[in-house]
Tab-separated table of C-alpha atoms in Angstrom:
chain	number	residue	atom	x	y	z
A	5	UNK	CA	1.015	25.018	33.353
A	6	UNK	CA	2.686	24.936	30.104
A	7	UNK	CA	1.451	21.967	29.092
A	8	UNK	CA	-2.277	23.274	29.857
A	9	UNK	CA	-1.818	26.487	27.843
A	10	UNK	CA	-0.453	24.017	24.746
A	11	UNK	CA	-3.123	21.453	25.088
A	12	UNK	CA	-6.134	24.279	25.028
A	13	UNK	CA	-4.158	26.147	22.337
A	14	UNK	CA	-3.987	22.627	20.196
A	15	UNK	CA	-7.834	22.267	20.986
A	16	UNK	CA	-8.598	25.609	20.248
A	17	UNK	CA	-6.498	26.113	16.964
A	18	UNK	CA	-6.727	22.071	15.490
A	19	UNK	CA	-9.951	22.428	13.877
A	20	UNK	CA	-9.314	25.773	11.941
A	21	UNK	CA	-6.013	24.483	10.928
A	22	UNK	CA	-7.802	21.338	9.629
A	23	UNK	CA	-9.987	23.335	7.395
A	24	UNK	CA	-6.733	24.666	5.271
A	25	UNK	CA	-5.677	21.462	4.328
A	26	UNK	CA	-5.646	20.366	1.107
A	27	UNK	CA	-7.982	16.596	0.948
A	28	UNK	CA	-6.329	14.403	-1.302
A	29	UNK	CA	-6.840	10.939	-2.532
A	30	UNK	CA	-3.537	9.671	-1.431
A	31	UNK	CA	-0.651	12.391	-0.304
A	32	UNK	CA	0.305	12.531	-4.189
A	33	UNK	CA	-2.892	12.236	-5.855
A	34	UNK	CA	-5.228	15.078	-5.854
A	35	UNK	CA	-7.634	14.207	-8.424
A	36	UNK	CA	-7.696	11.793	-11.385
A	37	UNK	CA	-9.822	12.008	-14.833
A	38	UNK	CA	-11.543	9.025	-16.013
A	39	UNK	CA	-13.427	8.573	-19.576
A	40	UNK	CA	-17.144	8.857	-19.597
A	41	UNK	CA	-19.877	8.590	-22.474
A	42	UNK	CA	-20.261	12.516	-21.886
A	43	UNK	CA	-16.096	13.177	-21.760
A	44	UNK	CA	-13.713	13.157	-19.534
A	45	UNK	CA	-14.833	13.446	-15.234
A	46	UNK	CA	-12.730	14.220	-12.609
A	47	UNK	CA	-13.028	12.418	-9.083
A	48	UNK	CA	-11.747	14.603	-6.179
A	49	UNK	CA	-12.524	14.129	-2.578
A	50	UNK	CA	-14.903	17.197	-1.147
A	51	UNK	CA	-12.595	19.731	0.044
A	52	UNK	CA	-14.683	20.648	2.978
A	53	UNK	CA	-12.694	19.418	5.778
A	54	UNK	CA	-16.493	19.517	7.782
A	55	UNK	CA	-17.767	17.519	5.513
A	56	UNK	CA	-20.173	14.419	7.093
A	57	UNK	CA	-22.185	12.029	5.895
A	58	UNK	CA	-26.296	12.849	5.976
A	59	UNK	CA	-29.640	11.053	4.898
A	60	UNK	CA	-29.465	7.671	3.372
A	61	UNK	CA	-25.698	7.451	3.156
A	62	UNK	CA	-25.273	8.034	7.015
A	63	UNK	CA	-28.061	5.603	7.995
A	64	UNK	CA	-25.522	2.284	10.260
A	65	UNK	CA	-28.851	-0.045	10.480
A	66	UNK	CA	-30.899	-1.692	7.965
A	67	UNK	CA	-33.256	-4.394	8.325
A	68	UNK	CA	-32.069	-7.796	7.172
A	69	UNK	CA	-33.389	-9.530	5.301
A	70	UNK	CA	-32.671	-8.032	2.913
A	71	UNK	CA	-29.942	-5.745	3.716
A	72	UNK	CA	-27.522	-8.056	5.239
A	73	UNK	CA	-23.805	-7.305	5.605
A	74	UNK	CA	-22.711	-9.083	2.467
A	75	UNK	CA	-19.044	-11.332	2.640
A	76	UNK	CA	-15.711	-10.522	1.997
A	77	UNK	CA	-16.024	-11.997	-1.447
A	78	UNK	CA	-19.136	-13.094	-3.241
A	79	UNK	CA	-17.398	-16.366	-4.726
A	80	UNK	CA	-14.438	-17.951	-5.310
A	81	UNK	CA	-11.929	-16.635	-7.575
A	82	UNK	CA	-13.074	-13.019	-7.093
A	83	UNK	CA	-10.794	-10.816	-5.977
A	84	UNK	CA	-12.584	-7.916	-3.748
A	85	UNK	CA	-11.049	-4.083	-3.704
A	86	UNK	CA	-11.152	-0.896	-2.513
A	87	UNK	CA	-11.179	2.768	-3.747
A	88	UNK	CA	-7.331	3.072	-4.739
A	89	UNK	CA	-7.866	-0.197	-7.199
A	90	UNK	CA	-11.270	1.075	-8.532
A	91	UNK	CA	-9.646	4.740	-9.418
A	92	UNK	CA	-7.241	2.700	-11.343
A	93	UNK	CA	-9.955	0.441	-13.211
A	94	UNK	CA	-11.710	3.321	-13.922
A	95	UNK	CA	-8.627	4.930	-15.949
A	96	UNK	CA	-7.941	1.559	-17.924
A	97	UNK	CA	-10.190	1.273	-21.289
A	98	UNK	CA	-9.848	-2.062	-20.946
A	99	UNK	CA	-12.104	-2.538	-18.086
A	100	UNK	CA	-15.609	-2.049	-17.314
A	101	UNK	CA	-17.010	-0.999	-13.800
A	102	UNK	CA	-20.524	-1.890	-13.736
A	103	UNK	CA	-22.960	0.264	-11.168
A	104	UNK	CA	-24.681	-3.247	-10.716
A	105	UNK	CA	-27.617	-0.908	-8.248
A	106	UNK	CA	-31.099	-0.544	-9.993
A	107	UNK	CA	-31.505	2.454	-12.604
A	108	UNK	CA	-33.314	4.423	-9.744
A	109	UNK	CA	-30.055	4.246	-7.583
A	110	UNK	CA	-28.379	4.848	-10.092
A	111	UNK	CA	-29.793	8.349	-11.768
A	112	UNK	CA	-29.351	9.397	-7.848
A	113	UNK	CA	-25.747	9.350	-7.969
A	114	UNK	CA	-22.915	6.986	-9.086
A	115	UNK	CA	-19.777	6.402	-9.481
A	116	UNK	CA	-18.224	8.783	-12.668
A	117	UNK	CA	-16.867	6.425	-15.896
A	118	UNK	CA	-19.442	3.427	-14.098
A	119	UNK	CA	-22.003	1.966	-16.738
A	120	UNK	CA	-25.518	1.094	-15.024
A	121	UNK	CA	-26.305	-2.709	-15.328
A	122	UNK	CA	-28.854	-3.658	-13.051
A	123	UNK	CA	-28.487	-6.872	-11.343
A	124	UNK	CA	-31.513	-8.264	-12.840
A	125	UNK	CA	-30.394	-7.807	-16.262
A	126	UNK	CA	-26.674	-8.927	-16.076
A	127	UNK	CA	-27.004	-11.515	-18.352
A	128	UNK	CA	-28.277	-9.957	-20.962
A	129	UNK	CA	-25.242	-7.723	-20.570
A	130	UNK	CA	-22.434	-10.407	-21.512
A	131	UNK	CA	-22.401	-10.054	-25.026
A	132	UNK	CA	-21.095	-6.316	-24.314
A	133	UNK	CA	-18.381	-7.828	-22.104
A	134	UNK	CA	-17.073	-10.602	-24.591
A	135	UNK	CA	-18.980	-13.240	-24.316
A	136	UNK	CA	-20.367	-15.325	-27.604
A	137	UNK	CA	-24.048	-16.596	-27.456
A	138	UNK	CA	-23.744	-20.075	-27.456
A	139	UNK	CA	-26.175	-23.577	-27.775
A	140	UNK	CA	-25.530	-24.066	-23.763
A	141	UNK	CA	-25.764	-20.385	-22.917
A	142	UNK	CA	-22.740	-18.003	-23.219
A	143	UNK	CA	-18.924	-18.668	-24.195
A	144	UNK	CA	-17.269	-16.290	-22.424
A	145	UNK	CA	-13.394	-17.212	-23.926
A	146	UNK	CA	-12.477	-13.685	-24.116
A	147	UNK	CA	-14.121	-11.990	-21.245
A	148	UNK	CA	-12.917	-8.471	-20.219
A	149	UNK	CA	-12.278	-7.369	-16.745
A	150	UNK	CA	-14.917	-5.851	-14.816
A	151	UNK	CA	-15.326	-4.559	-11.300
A	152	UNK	CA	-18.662	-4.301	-10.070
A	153	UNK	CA	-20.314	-1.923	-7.228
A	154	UNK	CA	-23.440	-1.653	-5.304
A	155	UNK	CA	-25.124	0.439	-2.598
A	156	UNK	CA	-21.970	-0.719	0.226
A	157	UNK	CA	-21.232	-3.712	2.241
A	158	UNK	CA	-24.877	-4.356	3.214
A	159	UNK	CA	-25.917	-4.669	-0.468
A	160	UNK	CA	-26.799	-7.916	-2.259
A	161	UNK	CA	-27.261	-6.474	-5.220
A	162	UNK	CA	-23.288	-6.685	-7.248
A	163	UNK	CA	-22.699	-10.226	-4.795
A	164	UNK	CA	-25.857	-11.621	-6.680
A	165	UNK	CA	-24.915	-10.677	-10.061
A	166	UNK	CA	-21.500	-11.489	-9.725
A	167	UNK	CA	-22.792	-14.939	-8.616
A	168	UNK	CA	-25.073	-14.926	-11.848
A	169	UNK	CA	-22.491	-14.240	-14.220
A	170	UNK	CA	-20.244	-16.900	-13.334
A	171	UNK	CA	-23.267	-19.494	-13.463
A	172	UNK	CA	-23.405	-18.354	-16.833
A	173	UNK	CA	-20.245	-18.826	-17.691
A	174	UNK	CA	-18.289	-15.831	-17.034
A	175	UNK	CA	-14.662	-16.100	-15.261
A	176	UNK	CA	-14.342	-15.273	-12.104
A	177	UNK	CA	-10.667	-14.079	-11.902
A	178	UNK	CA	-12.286	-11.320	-14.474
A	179	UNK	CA	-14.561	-9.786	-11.580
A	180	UNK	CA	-13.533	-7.767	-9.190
A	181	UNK	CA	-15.895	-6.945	-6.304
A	182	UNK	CA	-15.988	-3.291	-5.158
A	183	UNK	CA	-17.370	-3.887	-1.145
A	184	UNK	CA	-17.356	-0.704	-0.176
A	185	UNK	CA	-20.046	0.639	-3.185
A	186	UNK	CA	-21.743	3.962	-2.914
A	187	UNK	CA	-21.442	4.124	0.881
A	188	UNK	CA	-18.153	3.819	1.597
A	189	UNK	CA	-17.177	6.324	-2.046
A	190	UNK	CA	-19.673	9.316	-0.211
A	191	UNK	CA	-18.102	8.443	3.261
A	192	UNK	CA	-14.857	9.700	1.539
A	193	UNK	CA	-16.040	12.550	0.002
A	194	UNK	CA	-15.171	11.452	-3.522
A	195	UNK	CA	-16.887	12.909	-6.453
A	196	UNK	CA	-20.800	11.502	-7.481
A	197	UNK	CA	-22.145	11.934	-10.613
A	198	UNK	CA	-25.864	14.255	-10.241
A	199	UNK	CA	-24.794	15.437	-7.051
């Protein structure tokens, strides 16, 4: 009988002691502050602890073509990560993360410190990232790092300009793939720039 009364009790009380806790990042990391064109931004996770997915980002089908579940990695030598390893790019000047999703996408919501570079026009986009013009195309001898994001996992559009910048010339064990891409960053509740 006990064990009843503790079980409905646990049903009964769980959610509404849910809703007080705090939603970190990681059990030490609230929040962290990354540099933007328009100043610092803060990413949190939503504190709502009701919080769920709707519209677009909740959608589990898509018809493929085009919207295939992309690989692990788009090509060799490029290392794919998740959310803790993008916060950190996303602190370090160093690096650019690249919102690789067309400029519609993107004015709908992106990732805060990301720079929109479409994947059509990532190319023309090398010069920014240290790459030299060159007789052959581009001399990339002193690339920086980059990470580049999408829509999520069933997104071609970082895997083919990831693919196109190597081609060109760019290093591959500068790139980092962010899989996950606007799907999986809304499915945890982390903070989206025009939201």
């Amino acid at each position: 009988m006990f064990r009843l009364v503790a079980v409905i009790l646990l049903l009964v009380a769980g959610p509404a002691l849910a809703q007080d806790k705090p939603v970190n990042i990681r059990p030490d990391l609230a929040e962290v502050t990354v540099p933007t064109p328009d100043g610092p931004a803060r990413i949190a996770r939503i504190q709502d602890n009701a919080n769920e997915l709707s519209g677009e980002w909740a959608r589990t089908s898509r018809a493929c073509p085009p919207f295939c579940v992309q690989p692990m990695s788009p090509a060799e030598g490029v290392t794919t990560i998740g959310e803790l390893e993008l916060l950190e790019m996303l602190q370090d000047p160093e690096v650019v993360v690249m919102d690789s999703r067309t400029p519609e996408w993107f004015a709908n919501g992106s990732i805060p410190g990301a720079v929109n570079v479409p994947y059509t026009q990532v190319i023309d986009y090398l010069g920014e990232l240290g790459c030299e013009p060159d007789f052959d195309g581009w001399d990339c001898a002193a690339p920086k790092r980059v990470a580049l994001f999408c829509n999520g996992n069933w997104c071609g559009q970082s895997p083919t300009a990831i693919r196109n910048m190597i081609e060109a010339g760019y290093p591959a064990d500068h790139i980092s793939y962010y899989r996950g891409g606007m799907q999986a960053w809304r499915l945890l509740g982390l903070t989206v720039t025009h939201d």
